[in-house]
PDB file of C-alpha atoms in Angstrom:
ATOM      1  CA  UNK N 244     -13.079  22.370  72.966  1.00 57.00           C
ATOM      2  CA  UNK N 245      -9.454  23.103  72.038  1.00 76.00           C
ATOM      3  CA  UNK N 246      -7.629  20.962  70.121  1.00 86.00           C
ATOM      4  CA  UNK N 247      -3.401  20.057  70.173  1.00 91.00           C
ATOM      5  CA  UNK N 248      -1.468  21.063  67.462  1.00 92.00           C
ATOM      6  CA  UNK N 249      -0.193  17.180  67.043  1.00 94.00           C
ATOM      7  CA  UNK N 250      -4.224  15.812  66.639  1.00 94.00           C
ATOM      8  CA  UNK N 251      -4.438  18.183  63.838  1.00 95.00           C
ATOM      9  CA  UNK N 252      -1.533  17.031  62.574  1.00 96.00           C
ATOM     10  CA  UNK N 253      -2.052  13.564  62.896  1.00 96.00           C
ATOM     11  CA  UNK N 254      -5.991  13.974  61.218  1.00 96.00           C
ATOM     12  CA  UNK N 255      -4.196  15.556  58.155  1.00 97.00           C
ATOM     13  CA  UNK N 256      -1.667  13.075  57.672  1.00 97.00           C
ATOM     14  CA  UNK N 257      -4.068  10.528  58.036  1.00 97.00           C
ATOM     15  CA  UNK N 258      -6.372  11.405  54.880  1.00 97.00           C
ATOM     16  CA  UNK N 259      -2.949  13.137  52.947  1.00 97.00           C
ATOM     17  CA  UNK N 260      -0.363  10.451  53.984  1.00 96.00           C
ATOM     18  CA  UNK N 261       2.601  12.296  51.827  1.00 96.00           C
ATOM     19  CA  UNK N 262       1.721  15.553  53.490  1.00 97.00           C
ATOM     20  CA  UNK N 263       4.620  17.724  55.256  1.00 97.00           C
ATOM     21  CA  UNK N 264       2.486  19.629  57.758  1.00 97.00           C
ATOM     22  CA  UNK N 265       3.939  22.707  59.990  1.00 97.00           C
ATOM     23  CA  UNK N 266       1.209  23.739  62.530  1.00 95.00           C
ATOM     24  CA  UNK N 267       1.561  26.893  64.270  1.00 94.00           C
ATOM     25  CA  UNK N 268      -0.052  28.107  67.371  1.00 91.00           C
ATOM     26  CA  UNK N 269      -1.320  31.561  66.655  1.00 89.00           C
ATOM     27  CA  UNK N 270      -2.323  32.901  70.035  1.00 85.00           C
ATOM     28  CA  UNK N 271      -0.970  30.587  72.599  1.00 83.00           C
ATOM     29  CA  UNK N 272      -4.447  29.655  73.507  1.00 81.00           C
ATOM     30  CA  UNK N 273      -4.870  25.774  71.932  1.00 79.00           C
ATOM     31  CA  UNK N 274      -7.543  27.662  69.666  1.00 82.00           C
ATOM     32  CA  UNK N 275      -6.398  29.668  66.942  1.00 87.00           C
ATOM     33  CA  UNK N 276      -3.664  27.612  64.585  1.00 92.00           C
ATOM     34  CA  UNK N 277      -2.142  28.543  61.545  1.00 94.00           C
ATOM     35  CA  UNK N 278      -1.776  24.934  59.206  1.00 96.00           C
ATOM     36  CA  UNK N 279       0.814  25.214  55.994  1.00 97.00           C
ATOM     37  CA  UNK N 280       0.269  21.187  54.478  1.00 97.00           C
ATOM     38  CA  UNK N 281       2.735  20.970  51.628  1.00 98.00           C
ATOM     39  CA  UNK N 282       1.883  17.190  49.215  1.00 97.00           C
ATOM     40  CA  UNK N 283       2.957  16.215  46.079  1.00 97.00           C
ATOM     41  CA  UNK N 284      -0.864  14.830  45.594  1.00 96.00           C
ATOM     42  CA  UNK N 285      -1.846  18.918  45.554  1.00 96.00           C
ATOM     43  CA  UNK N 286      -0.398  19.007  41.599  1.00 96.00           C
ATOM     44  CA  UNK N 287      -2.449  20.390  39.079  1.00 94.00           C
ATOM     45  CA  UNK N 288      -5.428  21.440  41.725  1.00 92.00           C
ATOM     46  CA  UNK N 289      -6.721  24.632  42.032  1.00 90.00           C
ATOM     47  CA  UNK N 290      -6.177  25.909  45.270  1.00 91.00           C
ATOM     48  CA  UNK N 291      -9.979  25.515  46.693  1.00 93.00           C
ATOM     49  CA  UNK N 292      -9.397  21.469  46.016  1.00 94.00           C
ATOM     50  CA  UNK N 293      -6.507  21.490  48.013  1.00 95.00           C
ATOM     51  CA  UNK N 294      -7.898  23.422  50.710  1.00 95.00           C
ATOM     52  CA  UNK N 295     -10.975  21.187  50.546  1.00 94.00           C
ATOM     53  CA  UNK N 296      -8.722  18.055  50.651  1.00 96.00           C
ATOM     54  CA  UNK N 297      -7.045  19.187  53.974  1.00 96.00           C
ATOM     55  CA  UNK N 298     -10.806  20.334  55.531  1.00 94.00           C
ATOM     56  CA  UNK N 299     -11.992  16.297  54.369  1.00 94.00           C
ATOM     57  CA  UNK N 300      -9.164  15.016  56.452  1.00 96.00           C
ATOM     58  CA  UNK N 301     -10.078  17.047  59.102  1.00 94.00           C
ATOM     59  CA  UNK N 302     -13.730  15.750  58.861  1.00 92.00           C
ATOM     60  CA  UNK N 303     -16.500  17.895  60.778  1.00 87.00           C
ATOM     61  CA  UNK N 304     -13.994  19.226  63.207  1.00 89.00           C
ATOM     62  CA  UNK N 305     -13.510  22.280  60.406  1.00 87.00           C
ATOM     63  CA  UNK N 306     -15.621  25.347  61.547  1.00 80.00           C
ATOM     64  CA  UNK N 307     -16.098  23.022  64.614  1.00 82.00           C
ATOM     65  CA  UNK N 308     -14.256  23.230  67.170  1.00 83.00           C
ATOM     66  CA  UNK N 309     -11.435  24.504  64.459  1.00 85.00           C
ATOM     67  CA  UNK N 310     -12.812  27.551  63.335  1.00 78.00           C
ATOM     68  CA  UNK N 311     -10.130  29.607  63.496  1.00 80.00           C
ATOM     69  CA  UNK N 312      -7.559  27.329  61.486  1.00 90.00           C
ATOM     70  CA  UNK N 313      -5.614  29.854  58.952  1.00 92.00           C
ATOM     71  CA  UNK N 314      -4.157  27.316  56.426  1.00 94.00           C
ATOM     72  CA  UNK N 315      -1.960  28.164  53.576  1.00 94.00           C
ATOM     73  CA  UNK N 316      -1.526  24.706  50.906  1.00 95.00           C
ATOM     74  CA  UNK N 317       1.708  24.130  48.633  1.00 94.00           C
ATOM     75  CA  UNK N 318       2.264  21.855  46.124  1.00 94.00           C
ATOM     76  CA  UNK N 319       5.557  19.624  47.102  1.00 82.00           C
TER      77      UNK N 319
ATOM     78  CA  UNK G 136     -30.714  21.699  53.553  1.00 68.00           C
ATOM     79  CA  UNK G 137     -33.992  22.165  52.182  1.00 79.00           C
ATOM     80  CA  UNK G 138     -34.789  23.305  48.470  1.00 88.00           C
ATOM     81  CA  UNK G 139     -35.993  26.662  49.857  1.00 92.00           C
ATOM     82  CA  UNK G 140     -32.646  27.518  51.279  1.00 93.00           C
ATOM     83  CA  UNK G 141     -30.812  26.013  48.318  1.00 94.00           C
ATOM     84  CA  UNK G 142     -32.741  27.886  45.742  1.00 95.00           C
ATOM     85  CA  UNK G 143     -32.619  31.276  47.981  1.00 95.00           C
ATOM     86  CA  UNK G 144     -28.674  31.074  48.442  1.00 97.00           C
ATOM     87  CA  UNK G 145     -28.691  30.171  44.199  1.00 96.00           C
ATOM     88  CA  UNK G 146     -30.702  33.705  44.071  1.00 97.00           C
ATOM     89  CA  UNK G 147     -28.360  35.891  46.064  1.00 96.00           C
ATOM     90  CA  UNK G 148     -25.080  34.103  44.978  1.00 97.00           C
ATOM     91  CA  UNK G 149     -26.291  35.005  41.139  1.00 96.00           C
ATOM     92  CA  UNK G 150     -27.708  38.295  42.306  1.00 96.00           C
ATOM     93  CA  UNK G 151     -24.542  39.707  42.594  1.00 96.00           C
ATOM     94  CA  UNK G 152     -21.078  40.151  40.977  1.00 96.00           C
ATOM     95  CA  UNK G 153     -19.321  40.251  44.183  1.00 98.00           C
ATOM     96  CA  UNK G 154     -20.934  38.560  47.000  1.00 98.00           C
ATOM     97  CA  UNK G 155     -18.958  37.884  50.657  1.00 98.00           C
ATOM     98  CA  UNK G 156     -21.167  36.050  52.912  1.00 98.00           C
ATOM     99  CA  UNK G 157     -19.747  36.816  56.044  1.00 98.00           C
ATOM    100  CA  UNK G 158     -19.791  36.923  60.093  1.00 97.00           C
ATOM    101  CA  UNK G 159     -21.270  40.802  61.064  1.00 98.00           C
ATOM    102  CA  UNK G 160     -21.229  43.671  58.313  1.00 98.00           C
ATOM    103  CA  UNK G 161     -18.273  45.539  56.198  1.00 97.00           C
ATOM    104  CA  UNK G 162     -18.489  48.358  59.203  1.00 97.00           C
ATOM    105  CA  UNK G 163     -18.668  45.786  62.024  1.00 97.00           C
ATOM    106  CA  UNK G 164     -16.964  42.289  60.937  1.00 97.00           C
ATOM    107  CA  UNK G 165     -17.542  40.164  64.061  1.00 96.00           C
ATOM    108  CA  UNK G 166     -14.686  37.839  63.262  1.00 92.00           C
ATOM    109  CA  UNK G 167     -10.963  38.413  62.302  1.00 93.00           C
ATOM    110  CA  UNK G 168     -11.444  36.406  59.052  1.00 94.00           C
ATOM    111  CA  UNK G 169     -14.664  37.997  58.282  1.00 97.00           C
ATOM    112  CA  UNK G 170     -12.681  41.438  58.638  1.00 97.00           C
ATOM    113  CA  UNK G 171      -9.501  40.507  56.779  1.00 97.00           C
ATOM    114  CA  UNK G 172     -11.857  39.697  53.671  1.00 98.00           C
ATOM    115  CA  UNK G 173     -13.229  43.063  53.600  1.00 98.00           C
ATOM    116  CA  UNK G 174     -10.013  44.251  53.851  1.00 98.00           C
ATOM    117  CA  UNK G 175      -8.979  42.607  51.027  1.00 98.00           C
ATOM    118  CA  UNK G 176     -11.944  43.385  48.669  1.00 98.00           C
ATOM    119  CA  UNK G 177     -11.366  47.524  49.918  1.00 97.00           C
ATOM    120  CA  UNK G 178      -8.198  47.256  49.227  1.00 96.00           C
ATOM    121  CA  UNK G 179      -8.957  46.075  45.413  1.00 97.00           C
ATOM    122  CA  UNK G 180     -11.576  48.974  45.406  1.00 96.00           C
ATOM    123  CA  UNK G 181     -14.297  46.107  43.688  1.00 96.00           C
ATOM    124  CA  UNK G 182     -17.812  46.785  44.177  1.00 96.00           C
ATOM    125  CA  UNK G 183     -19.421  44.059  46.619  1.00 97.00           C
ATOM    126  CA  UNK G 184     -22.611  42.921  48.691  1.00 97.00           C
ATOM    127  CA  UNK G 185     -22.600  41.122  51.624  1.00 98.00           C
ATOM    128  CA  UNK G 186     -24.480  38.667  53.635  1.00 98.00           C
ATOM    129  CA  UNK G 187     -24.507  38.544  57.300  1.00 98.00           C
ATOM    130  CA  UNK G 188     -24.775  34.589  57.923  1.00 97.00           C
ATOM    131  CA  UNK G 189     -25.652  35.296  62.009  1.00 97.00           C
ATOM    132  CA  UNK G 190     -28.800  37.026  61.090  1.00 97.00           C
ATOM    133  CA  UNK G 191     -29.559  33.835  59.262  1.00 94.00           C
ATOM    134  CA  UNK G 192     -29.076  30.377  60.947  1.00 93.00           C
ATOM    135  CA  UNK G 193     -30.445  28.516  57.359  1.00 94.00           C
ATOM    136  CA  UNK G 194     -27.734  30.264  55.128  1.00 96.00           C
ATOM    137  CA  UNK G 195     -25.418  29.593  57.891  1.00 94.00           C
ATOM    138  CA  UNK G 196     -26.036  26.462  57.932  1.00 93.00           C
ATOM    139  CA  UNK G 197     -26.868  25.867  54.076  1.00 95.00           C
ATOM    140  CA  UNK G 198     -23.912  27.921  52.763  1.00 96.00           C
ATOM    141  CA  UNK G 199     -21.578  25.777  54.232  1.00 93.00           C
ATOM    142  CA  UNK G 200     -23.184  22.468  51.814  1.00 92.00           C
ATOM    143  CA  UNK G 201     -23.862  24.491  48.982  1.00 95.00           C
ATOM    144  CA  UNK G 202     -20.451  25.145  48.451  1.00 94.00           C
ATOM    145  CA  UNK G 203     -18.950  22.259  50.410  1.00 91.00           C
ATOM    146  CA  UNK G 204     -16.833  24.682  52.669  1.00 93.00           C
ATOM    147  CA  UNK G 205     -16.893  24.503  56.282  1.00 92.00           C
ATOM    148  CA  UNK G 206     -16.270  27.811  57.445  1.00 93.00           C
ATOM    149  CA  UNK G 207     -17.322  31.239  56.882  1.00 95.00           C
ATOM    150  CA  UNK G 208     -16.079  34.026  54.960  1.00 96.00           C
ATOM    151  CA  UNK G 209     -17.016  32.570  51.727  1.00 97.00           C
ATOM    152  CA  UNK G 210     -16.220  35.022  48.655  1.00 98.00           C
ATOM    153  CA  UNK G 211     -18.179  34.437  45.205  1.00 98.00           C
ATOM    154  CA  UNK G 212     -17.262  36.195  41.894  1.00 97.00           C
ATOM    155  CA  UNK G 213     -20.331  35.738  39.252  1.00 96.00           C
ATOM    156  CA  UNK G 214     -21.989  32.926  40.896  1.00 95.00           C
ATOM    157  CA  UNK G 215     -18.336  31.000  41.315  1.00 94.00           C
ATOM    158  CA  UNK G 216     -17.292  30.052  44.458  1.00 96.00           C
ATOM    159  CA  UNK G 217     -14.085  31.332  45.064  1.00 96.00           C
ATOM    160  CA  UNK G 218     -12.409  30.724  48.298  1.00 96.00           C
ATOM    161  CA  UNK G 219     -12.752  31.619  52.215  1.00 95.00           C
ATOM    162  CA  UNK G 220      -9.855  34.982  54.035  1.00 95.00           C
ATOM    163  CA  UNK G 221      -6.831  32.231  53.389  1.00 94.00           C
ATOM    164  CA  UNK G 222      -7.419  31.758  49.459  1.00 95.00           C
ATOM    165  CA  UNK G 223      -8.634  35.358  49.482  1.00 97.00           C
ATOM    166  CA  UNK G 224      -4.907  36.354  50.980  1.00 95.00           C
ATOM    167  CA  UNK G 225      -3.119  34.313  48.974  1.00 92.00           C
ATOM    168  CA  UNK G 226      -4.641  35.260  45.833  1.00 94.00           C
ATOM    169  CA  UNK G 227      -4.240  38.815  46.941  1.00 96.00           C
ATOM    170  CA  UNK G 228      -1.058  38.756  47.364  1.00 95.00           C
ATOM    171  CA  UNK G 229      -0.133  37.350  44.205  1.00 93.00           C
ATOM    172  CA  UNK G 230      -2.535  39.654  42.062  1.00 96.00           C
ATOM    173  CA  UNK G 231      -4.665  36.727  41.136  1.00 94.00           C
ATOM    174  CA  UNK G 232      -7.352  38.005  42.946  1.00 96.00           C
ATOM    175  CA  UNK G 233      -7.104  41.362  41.080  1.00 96.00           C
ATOM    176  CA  UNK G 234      -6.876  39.501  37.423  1.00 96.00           C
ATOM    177  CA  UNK G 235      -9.679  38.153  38.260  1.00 96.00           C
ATOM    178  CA  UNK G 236     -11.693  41.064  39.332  1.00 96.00           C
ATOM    179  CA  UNK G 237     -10.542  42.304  35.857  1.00 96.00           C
ATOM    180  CA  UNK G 238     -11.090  39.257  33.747  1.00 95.00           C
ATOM    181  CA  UNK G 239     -14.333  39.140  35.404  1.00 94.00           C
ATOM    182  CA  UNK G 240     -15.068  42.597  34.436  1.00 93.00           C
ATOM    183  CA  UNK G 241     -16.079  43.457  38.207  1.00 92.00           C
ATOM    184  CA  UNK G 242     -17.502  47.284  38.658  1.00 85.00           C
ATOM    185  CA  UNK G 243     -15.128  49.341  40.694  1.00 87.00           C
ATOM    186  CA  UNK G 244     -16.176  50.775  43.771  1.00 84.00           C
TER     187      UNK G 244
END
């Protein structure tokens, strides 16, 4: 099952409230996004915590029914 | 997932410097991110095994708790979990991933 750009959205801001999030749909299709969550809380982690921050938010959806999410993290 | 599976993923994650587990094989990727990771470890001419995880629904399955990581590629460098294709890209393209190939003292290919 598919899901819209503005539930992902929503799911990220939820768990990373400060987070600027730009999602980008790929291939048209509802299926394959590209995610680019920008937060101030990111500071100081590696990259693989912030990835892992945005994939807690997003709860067992991740490799779900998102397995195609490309996501790219910045620190605000 | 059960000891067994924990302790075999330990054994091939240490068993190699270089270790993608991955969807299909280096020829035949059977995913875009699967294939993008391959790219990217060709492209830094590293030496690397691989691990198809669809051959193997238990390190499919157990990869993804053992390094609390939901999705598959999966790159490790010396038994440290390093990042899925996104990380992999990123630290590509800013020559991270090749410091650490050398800091790591990783065989060429």
């Amino acid at each position: 099952m598919p899901m819209a750009a503005a539930d992902i959205e929503a799911l990220i801001v939820a768990g990373i409230p400060d987070a600027r999030v730009e999602i980008t749909d790929l291939a048209g299709d509802g299926d394959h996004y590209a995610a680019r969550v920008v937060s101030a809380s990111f500071a100081g982690q590696p990259r693989i915590k912030q990835h892992q921050a945005v994939y807690a938010a997003l709860g067992d959806r991740m490799g779900g029914v998102l397995h195609a999410l490309q996501l790219t993290t910045a620190v605000e | 997932m059960t000891d067994q599976t924990q302790e075999r993923i330990a054994g091939l994650v240490n068993g190699a410097d270089v270790l993608l587990f991955m969807k299909g094989s280096p020829l035949f990727p059977q995913c875009g991110f699967s294939s993008r990771a391959i790219a990217i470890l060709q492209h830094l001419n590293v030496e690397f095994d691989s691990v198809d995880v669809l051959q193997d629904q238990e390190v499919r399955q157990g990869i993804k708790a053992y390094s609390d990581w939901p999705t598959i590629p999966q790159l490790y460098v010396k038994g440290e979990f390093v990042g899925g294709s996104d990380i992999m890209m990123e630290m590509y393209e800013s020559g991270e991933l090749a410091q650490l190939f050398a800091d790591q003292g990783v065989t060429p290919a």
